[in-house]
Amino acid sequence: MRIKKYTVDNVLEGMQQIKNELGPDAVILQSRKVRQKGLRGLFVPPKIEITAAVDSVVAPAAPAAEDRIEQKLQEEVGELKQLVKKLVASQQKQHIEGKGPFAYWMQRLIDNDVEPGLAQEILAEIHENFAAENGLADEVVKMIVKNKVRDRLLTEDLPLRSRILAFVGPTGVGKTTTLAKLAAHFSLYRNQRTGIITIDTYRIGAVEQLRTYADITGIPIEVVMTPKEMPEALQRLADREVILVDTAGRNAKNTLHVSELAAFLAPLPAPEIFLVLSASTKANDMRLIIDSFRKVKYNRLIFTKMDETATYGVILNACRQAELPVTYVTTGQNVPDDLEVADAEKIANLILGG
Ligand SMILES: Nc1nc2c(ncn2[C@@H]2O[C@H](COP(=O)(O)OP(=O)(O)OP(=O)(O)O)[C@@H](O)[C@H]2O)c(=O)[nH]1
Ligand SMILES: [Mg+2]
């Protein structure tokens, strides 16, 4: 019997080498993931070490039998893939357990939808600062990780001088509801003269939805149909200390719609433009939304529906990608109560799971 070890980048490459050198009858004895030693091992993908054996090396198959062998090989690759998946999962588990006190929290970040690259970056930074520390208490370890997350969350209150606030984002994320919550906050709690402009004449019932809120609070509302009408509407609300601008939800994949929206907002003087995102949006979709709305020149983020998800990592990913602060989060459908000023410490705790 001949036994040989192969260290390769992926399983397919390994199978090809084994087939070429040991022939189609080779069997896999063991397969495991191996990392380079030292800190560098954290940054480069692990290699796969495959141990294969064969009774005796056979000559390459005759062309007539190639199809059958190909099929058999594919089946074996399929089985091997499954086997490797299981092995990798168990190796990862051992890896985490053997990798020191921070590894558990890193996995927790990833399980909470923090992008693996970002979690790695946090881990590397912690390793740099705390590699020499041994026997840290669990609570201390958690605090170190939490502080790293918190520092990346970039929460920031709205400046007091802000007068014009516009809300943009995908459909149904809670733009109008959040606007209504803030309108009540400014007019009832801060006693500021508040006005509303809506440019959402796109969806049937949108104006009525807003008018209902406005009527309850006695706030004047202007409906703007084209970008040209915007300056007049602003003029009519000239005595207002705060003006909230509602917009129609836009599909992030439709660049034309996003450009139209940008044209409506262009005449606004010194606006704060909030990109409203639902905390329950999938990580990949969130990335697309953040990119495609850039044309609108939003400068702040709001996360809604915090009550509808159990994982909050997308908030950290979004702050990193947009490089912008989160100003508010919303926690339910109740107007005006379910609104909070974003608190980095609180969000970091949610991301780490309590
Ligand atoms: N659970 C929960 N629901 C919310 C929250 N904010 C808004 N909603 C609900 O989400 C739904 C959509 O809210 P809207 O405010 O109409 O959303 P929108 O972004 O204005 O929607 P379009 O204008 O159609 O794009 C409503 O049922 C709201 O009550 C929140 O923080 N939590
Ligand atoms: Mg709306």
Coordinates of C-alpha atoms and ligand atoms in Angstrom, one line a residue:
M1 CA 0.0 0.0 0.0
R2 CA 1.2 3.5 -0.8
I3 CA 0.2 6.4 1.5
K4 CA 0.7 10.0 0.6
K5 CA -0.2 13.4 2.2
Y6 CA -1.3 16.4 0.0
T7 CA -1.5 19.9 1.3
V8 CA -3.8 21.8 -1.1
D9 CA -5.9 25.0 -1.3
N10 CA -9.2 23.1 -1.9
V11 CA -10.6 19.7 -2.2
L12 CA -11.0 19.6 -6.0
E13 CA -7.4 20.4 -6.4
G14 CA -6.5 17.6 -4.0
M15 CA -8.7 15.1 -5.8
Q16 CA -7.1 16.0 -9.1
Q17 CA -3.6 15.5 -7.7
I18 CA -4.6 12.2 -6.0
K19 CA -6.2 10.9 -9.2
N20 CA -3.1 11.8 -11.3
E21 CA -0.6 10.4 -9.0
L22 CA -2.3 7.4 -7.2
G23 CA -5.0 6.6 -9.8
P24 CA -8.8 6.3 -9.5
D25 CA -8.7 3.6 -6.9
A26 CA -7.1 5.8 -4.3
V27 CA -9.0 6.2 -1.0
I28 CA -9.0 9.1 1.3
L29 CA -7.9 8.2 4.8
Q30 CA -8.1 11.6 6.4
S31 CA -8.8 15.2 5.6
R32 CA -8.2 18.1 7.9
K33 CA -8.0 21.9 7.7
V34 CA -4.5 23.3 8.6
R35 CA -3.6 26.9 9.4
Q36 CA -0.3 28.5 9.1
K37 CA 1.4 29.1 12.4
G38 CA 1.5 32.5 14.1
L39 CA -0.6 35.6 13.6
R40 CA -0.3 35.4 9.9
G41 CA -2.5 32.2 10.0
L42 CA -5.4 34.5 11.0
F43 CA -5.3 36.3 7.8
V44 CA -4.7 33.7 5.1
P45 CA -7.3 31.0 4.4
P46 CA -6.5 27.6 5.9
K47 CA -5.2 24.8 3.6
I48 CA -6.6 21.3 3.4
E49 CA -4.4 18.4 4.2
I50 CA -5.6 15.2 2.6
T51 CA -4.1 11.8 3.3
A52 CA -4.8 9.3 0.5
A53 CA -3.8 5.7 0.0
V54 CA -3.8 3.1 -2.8
D55 CA -3.1 -0.6 -2.9
S56 CA -0.9 -0.2 -5.9
V57 CA -0.5 2.7 -8.3
V58 CA -2.4 1.9 -11.5
A59 CA -1.8 3.2 -15.0
P60 CA -4.3 5.9 -16.2
A61 CA -7.5 4.4 -17.5
A62 CA -8.2 3.6 -21.1
P63 CA -10.3 6.2 -23.0
A64 CA -13.3 3.8 -23.3
A65 CA -13.7 3.6 -19.5
E66 CA -13.2 7.4 -19.0
D67 CA -16.9 8.3 -18.8
R68 CA -17.6 5.7 -16.1
I69 CA -14.6 6.8 -14.2
E70 CA -15.5 10.5 -14.5
Q71 CA -19.0 9.7 -13.1
K72 CA -17.5 7.7 -10.2
L73 CA -15.1 10.4 -9.5
Q74 CA -17.8 13.0 -9.4
E75 CA -19.8 10.8 -6.9
E76 CA -16.7 10.4 -4.8
V77 CA -16.0 14.1 -4.9
G78 CA -19.6 14.7 -3.8
E79 CA -19.1 12.3 -0.9
L80 CA -15.7 13.8 -0.1
K81 CA -17.2 17.3 -0.1
Q82 CA -19.8 16.2 2.5
L83 CA -17.0 14.6 4.5
V84 CA -14.8 17.6 4.3
K85 CA -17.7 19.9 5.3
K86 CA -18.3 17.8 8.4
L87 CA -14.6 17.7 9.2
V88 CA -14.2 21.4 8.7
A89 CA -17.2 22.1 11.0
S90 CA -15.7 20.0 13.7
Q91 CA -12.2 21.4 13.2
Q92 CA -13.6 24.9 13.4
K93 CA -15.3 24.1 16.7
Q94 CA -12.0 22.7 18.1
H95 CA -10.2 25.6 16.6
I96 CA -12.5 28.1 18.4
E97 CA -12.2 26.2 21.7
G98 CA -8.5 26.0 21.4
K99 CA -8.0 29.6 20.2
G100 CA -8.2 31.4 23.4
P101 CA -10.8 33.5 25.2
F102 CA -11.7 35.9 22.4
A103 CA -12.6 33.3 19.8
Y104 CA -15.9 32.5 21.4
W105 CA -17.0 36.1 21.0
M106 CA -15.8 36.3 17.5
Q107 CA -18.0 33.4 16.6
R108 CA -20.8 35.1 18.4
L109 CA -20.3 38.2 16.2
I110 CA -20.4 36.1 13.0
D111 CA -23.5 34.2 14.3
N112 CA -25.1 37.7 14.8
D113 CA -24.5 38.5 11.1
V114 CA -21.4 40.6 11.5
E115 CA -19.4 40.2 8.3
P116 CA -16.6 37.6 8.9
G117 CA -14.0 40.1 7.5
L118 CA -15.0 42.7 10.1
A119 CA -15.1 40.2 12.9
Q120 CA -11.6 39.1 11.9
E121 CA -10.4 42.7 11.9
I122 CA -11.7 43.2 15.4
L123 CA -10.1 39.9 16.6
A124 CA -6.7 40.9 15.0
E125 CA -6.9 44.3 16.8
I126 CA -7.6 42.6 20.1
H127 CA -4.8 40.1 19.6
E128 CA -2.4 43.0 19.0
N129 CA -3.4 44.7 22.2
F130 CA -4.1 41.8 24.5
A131 CA -2.1 38.8 23.2
A132 CA 0.2 38.8 26.2
E133 CA -2.7 38.7 28.7
N134 CA -3.5 35.4 30.2
G135 CA -6.4 34.2 32.4
L136 CA -8.7 37.2 31.7
A137 CA -12.1 36.8 33.4
D138 CA -15.0 36.1 31.1
E139 CA -16.6 39.5 31.9
V140 CA -13.4 41.3 31.0
V141 CA -13.1 39.5 27.7
K142 CA -16.6 40.3 26.8
M143 CA -16.1 44.0 27.7
I144 CA -13.0 44.2 25.5
V145 CA -14.9 42.8 22.5
K146 CA -17.9 45.0 23.3
N147 CA -15.8 48.2 23.4
K148 CA -14.3 47.4 20.0
V149 CA -17.8 46.9 18.5
R150 CA -19.1 50.0 20.3
D151 CA -16.3 52.2 18.9
R152 CA -17.2 51.2 15.4
L153 CA -20.9 52.0 15.7
L154 CA -20.5 55.8 15.2
T155 CA -23.7 56.8 16.8
E156 CA -24.4 60.6 16.8
D157 CA -27.2 62.8 17.9
L158 CA -28.9 65.2 15.5
P159 CA -27.4 68.6 15.8
L160 CA -29.8 71.1 17.4
R161 CA -29.6 73.5 14.5
S162 CA -30.9 70.8 12.0
R163 CA -34.1 72.2 10.4
I164 CA -34.8 70.0 7.4
L165 CA -34.9 66.3 7.8
A166 CA -35.6 64.0 4.9
F167 CA -36.3 60.3 5.1
V168 CA -35.3 58.0 2.2
G169 CA -35.0 54.2 1.8
P170 CA -36.5 51.0 0.5
T171 CA -40.2 50.4 0.5
G172 CA -42.0 49.5 3.7
V173 CA -39.1 50.0 6.1
G174 CA -40.9 52.5 8.3
K175 CA -40.0 55.9 6.8
T176 CA -43.4 57.5 7.3
T177 CA -44.0 55.9 10.7
T178 CA -40.5 57.2 11.9
L179 CA -41.3 60.6 10.5
A180 CA -44.6 60.7 12.4
K181 CA -42.8 59.7 15.6
L182 CA -40.2 62.5 15.2
A183 CA -42.9 65.0 14.2
A184 CA -44.7 64.3 17.5
H185 CA -41.4 64.4 19.4
F186 CA -40.4 67.8 18.0
S187 CA -43.9 69.4 18.2
L188 CA -45.1 67.9 21.5
Y189 CA -42.0 67.3 23.6
R190 CA -39.7 70.1 22.3
N191 CA -42.5 72.5 21.5
Q192 CA -41.0 73.4 18.1
R193 CA -43.1 74.6 15.2
T194 CA -43.0 71.6 12.9
G195 CA -44.1 71.1 9.3
I196 CA -44.2 68.2 6.9
I197 CA -43.6 67.9 3.2
T198 CA -44.4 64.7 1.4
I199 CA -43.2 63.9 -2.0
D200 CA -44.7 60.4 -1.8
T201 CA -47.6 60.8 -4.2
Y202 CA -46.6 57.5 -5.8
R203 CA -48.4 55.1 -3.5
I204 CA -52.2 55.2 -3.2
G205 CA -53.0 56.2 0.4
A206 CA -49.6 57.5 1.3
V207 CA -50.7 61.2 1.6
E208 CA -53.7 60.1 3.6
Q209 CA -51.5 58.1 6.0
L210 CA -49.4 61.1 6.7
R211 CA -52.4 63.5 6.8
T212 CA -53.9 61.4 9.6
Y213 CA -50.7 61.8 11.7
A214 CA -50.5 65.5 10.8
D215 CA -54.2 66.2 11.7
I216 CA -53.8 64.5 15.1
T217 CA -50.9 66.7 16.0
G218 CA -52.0 69.9 14.1
I219 CA -48.9 70.0 12.0
P220 CA -49.3 71.6 8.5
I221 CA -48.5 69.3 5.6
E222 CA -47.5 70.2 2.0
V223 CA -47.7 67.8 -0.9
V224 CA -45.1 68.2 -3.6
M225 CA -45.6 66.6 -7.0
T226 CA -42.5 67.7 -8.9
P227 CA -39.0 69.0 -7.9
K228 CA -40.0 72.4 -9.1
E229 CA -42.7 72.7 -6.5
M230 CA -40.3 72.2 -3.7
P231 CA -39.1 75.8 -3.2
E232 CA -42.7 77.0 -3.0
A233 CA -43.6 74.4 -0.4
L234 CA -40.6 75.4 1.7
Q235 CA -41.7 79.0 1.4
R236 CA -45.1 78.2 2.7
L237 CA -43.5 76.5 5.7
A238 CA -41.0 79.4 6.2
D239 CA -42.2 79.9 9.8
R240 CA -41.5 76.3 10.8
E241 CA -38.5 75.5 13.0
V242 CA -38.4 71.9 11.8
I243 CA -39.5 70.5 8.5
L244 CA -39.8 66.7 7.9
V245 CA -39.8 65.4 4.4
D246 CA -41.3 62.1 3.6
T247 CA -40.4 60.3 0.4
A248 CA -41.7 57.3 -1.5
G249 CA -40.0 53.9 -0.8
R250 CA -37.7 53.1 -3.7
N251 CA -36.5 49.7 -4.9
A252 CA -32.7 49.9 -4.4
K253 CA -32.2 48.0 -7.7
N254 CA -34.0 50.7 -9.7
T255 CA -31.4 53.4 -10.3
L256 CA -33.8 55.6 -12.2
H257 CA -36.1 55.8 -9.2
V258 CA -33.3 56.7 -6.9
S259 CA -32.1 59.4 -9.4
E260 CA -35.7 60.9 -9.4
L261 CA -35.6 61.0 -5.6
A262 CA -32.3 62.8 -5.7
A263 CA -33.8 65.5 -8.0
F264 CA -36.6 66.1 -5.5
L265 CA -34.2 66.5 -2.6
A266 CA -31.7 68.7 -4.4
P267 CA -33.5 72.0 -3.7
L268 CA -33.5 71.4 0.1
P269 CA -31.2 73.8 1.9
A270 CA -28.7 72.0 4.3
P271 CA -30.8 68.9 4.8
E272 CA -30.1 66.0 7.1
I273 CA -31.0 63.1 5.0
F274 CA -31.7 59.8 6.8
L275 CA -31.3 56.5 5.1
V276 CA -33.9 54.4 6.8
L277 CA -33.0 50.7 7.1
S278 CA -34.8 47.9 8.7
A279 CA -32.7 46.0 11.2
S280 CA -34.2 42.8 9.9
T281 CA -32.8 43.2 6.3
K282 CA -30.5 40.5 5.1
A283 CA -26.8 41.4 5.1
N284 CA -26.4 41.2 1.3
D285 CA -29.5 43.3 0.6
M286 CA -28.4 45.9 3.1
R287 CA -25.1 46.3 1.2
L288 CA -26.9 46.9 -2.1
I289 CA -29.3 49.4 -0.5
I290 CA -26.4 51.4 1.1
D291 CA -24.7 51.6 -2.2
S292 CA -27.5 52.4 -4.5
F293 CA -29.0 55.2 -2.3
R294 CA -25.6 57.0 -2.2
K295 CA -26.8 59.2 -5.1
V296 CA -29.3 60.7 -2.7
K297 CA -26.4 61.9 -0.5
Y298 CA -27.8 60.7 2.7
N299 CA -25.7 61.6 5.7
R300 CA -27.2 59.6 8.6
L301 CA -28.8 56.2 9.3
I302 CA -31.9 55.1 11.1
F303 CA -32.6 51.5 12.0
T304 CA -36.2 50.5 12.3
K305 CA -37.9 47.3 13.4
M306 CA -35.3 46.5 16.0
D307 CA -38.1 44.6 17.7
E308 CA -38.5 42.2 14.7
T309 CA -35.0 40.7 14.7
A310 CA -32.8 38.7 17.0
T311 CA -29.5 39.5 15.3
Y312 CA -28.1 43.0 15.0
G313 CA -24.8 42.6 13.2
V314 CA -26.1 44.3 10.1
I315 CA -26.0 47.6 12.0
L316 CA -22.3 47.3 12.5
N317 CA -21.7 46.2 8.9
A318 CA -23.8 49.2 7.7
C319 CA -21.9 51.8 9.8
R320 CA -18.6 50.4 8.4
Q321 CA -19.8 50.4 4.8
A322 CA -21.6 53.8 4.8
E323 CA -19.1 55.4 7.2
L324 CA -22.0 57.3 8.7
P325 CA -23.5 57.6 12.1
V326 CA -26.7 56.0 13.3
T327 CA -28.9 58.6 14.9
Y328 CA -32.2 56.8 15.8
V329 CA -33.5 53.3 16.2
T330 CA -37.2 52.3 16.3
T331 CA -38.5 49.5 18.3
G332 CA -42.2 49.0 17.3
Q333 CA -45.2 50.4 15.6
N334 CA -46.5 52.8 18.3
V335 CA -46.4 56.5 17.3
P336 CA -44.7 58.3 19.0
D337 CA -43.3 56.1 21.7
D338 CA -41.3 53.4 19.9
L339 CA -38.3 55.6 19.0
E340 CA -34.9 55.9 20.7
V341 CA -31.8 58.0 20.2
A342 CA -29.2 55.5 19.0
D343 CA -27.0 54.3 21.9
A344 CA -23.7 52.6 20.8
E345 CA -23.3 50.8 24.1
K346 CA -26.9 49.4 23.9
I347 CA -26.5 48.3 20.2
A348 CA -23.1 46.7 21.0
N349 CA -24.8 44.7 23.8
L350 CA -27.5 43.6 21.3
I351 CA -24.9 42.6 18.7
L352 CA -23.1 40.5 21.3
G353 CA -26.3 38.9 22.4
G354 CA -27.0 40.5 25.8
Ligands
LIG1 N1 -42.4 46.1 14.2 C1 -42.2 47.3 13.8 N2 -42.9 47.8 12.7 C2 -42.6 49.0 12.3 C3 -41.6 49.8 12.8 N3 -41.6 51.0 12.1 C4 -42.6 50.9 11.2 N4 -43.2 49.7 11.3 C5 -44.3 49.2 10.5 O1 -43.9 49.0 9.2 C6 -44.9 49.1 8.3 C7 -44.5 50.1 7.2 O2 -44.3 51.4 7.7 P1 -44.3 52.7 6.9 O3 -44.0 53.8 7.8 O4 -45.6 52.9 6.1 O5 -43.2 52.4 5.9 P2 -42.6 53.3 4.7 O6 -41.1 53.1 4.7 O7 -43.1 54.7 4.9 O8 -43.3 52.5 3.5 P3 -43.4 53.1 2.0 O9 -43.7 54.6 2.1 O10 -44.5 52.3 1.4 O11 -42.1 52.9 1.3 C8 -46.1 49.7 9.1 O12 -47.0 48.6 9.4 C9 -45.5 50.2 10.4 O13 -46.3 50.2 11.5 C10 -40.8 49.3 13.9 O14 -39.9 49.9 14.4 N5 -41.2 48.0 14.3
MG2 MG -44.1 55.9 3.6

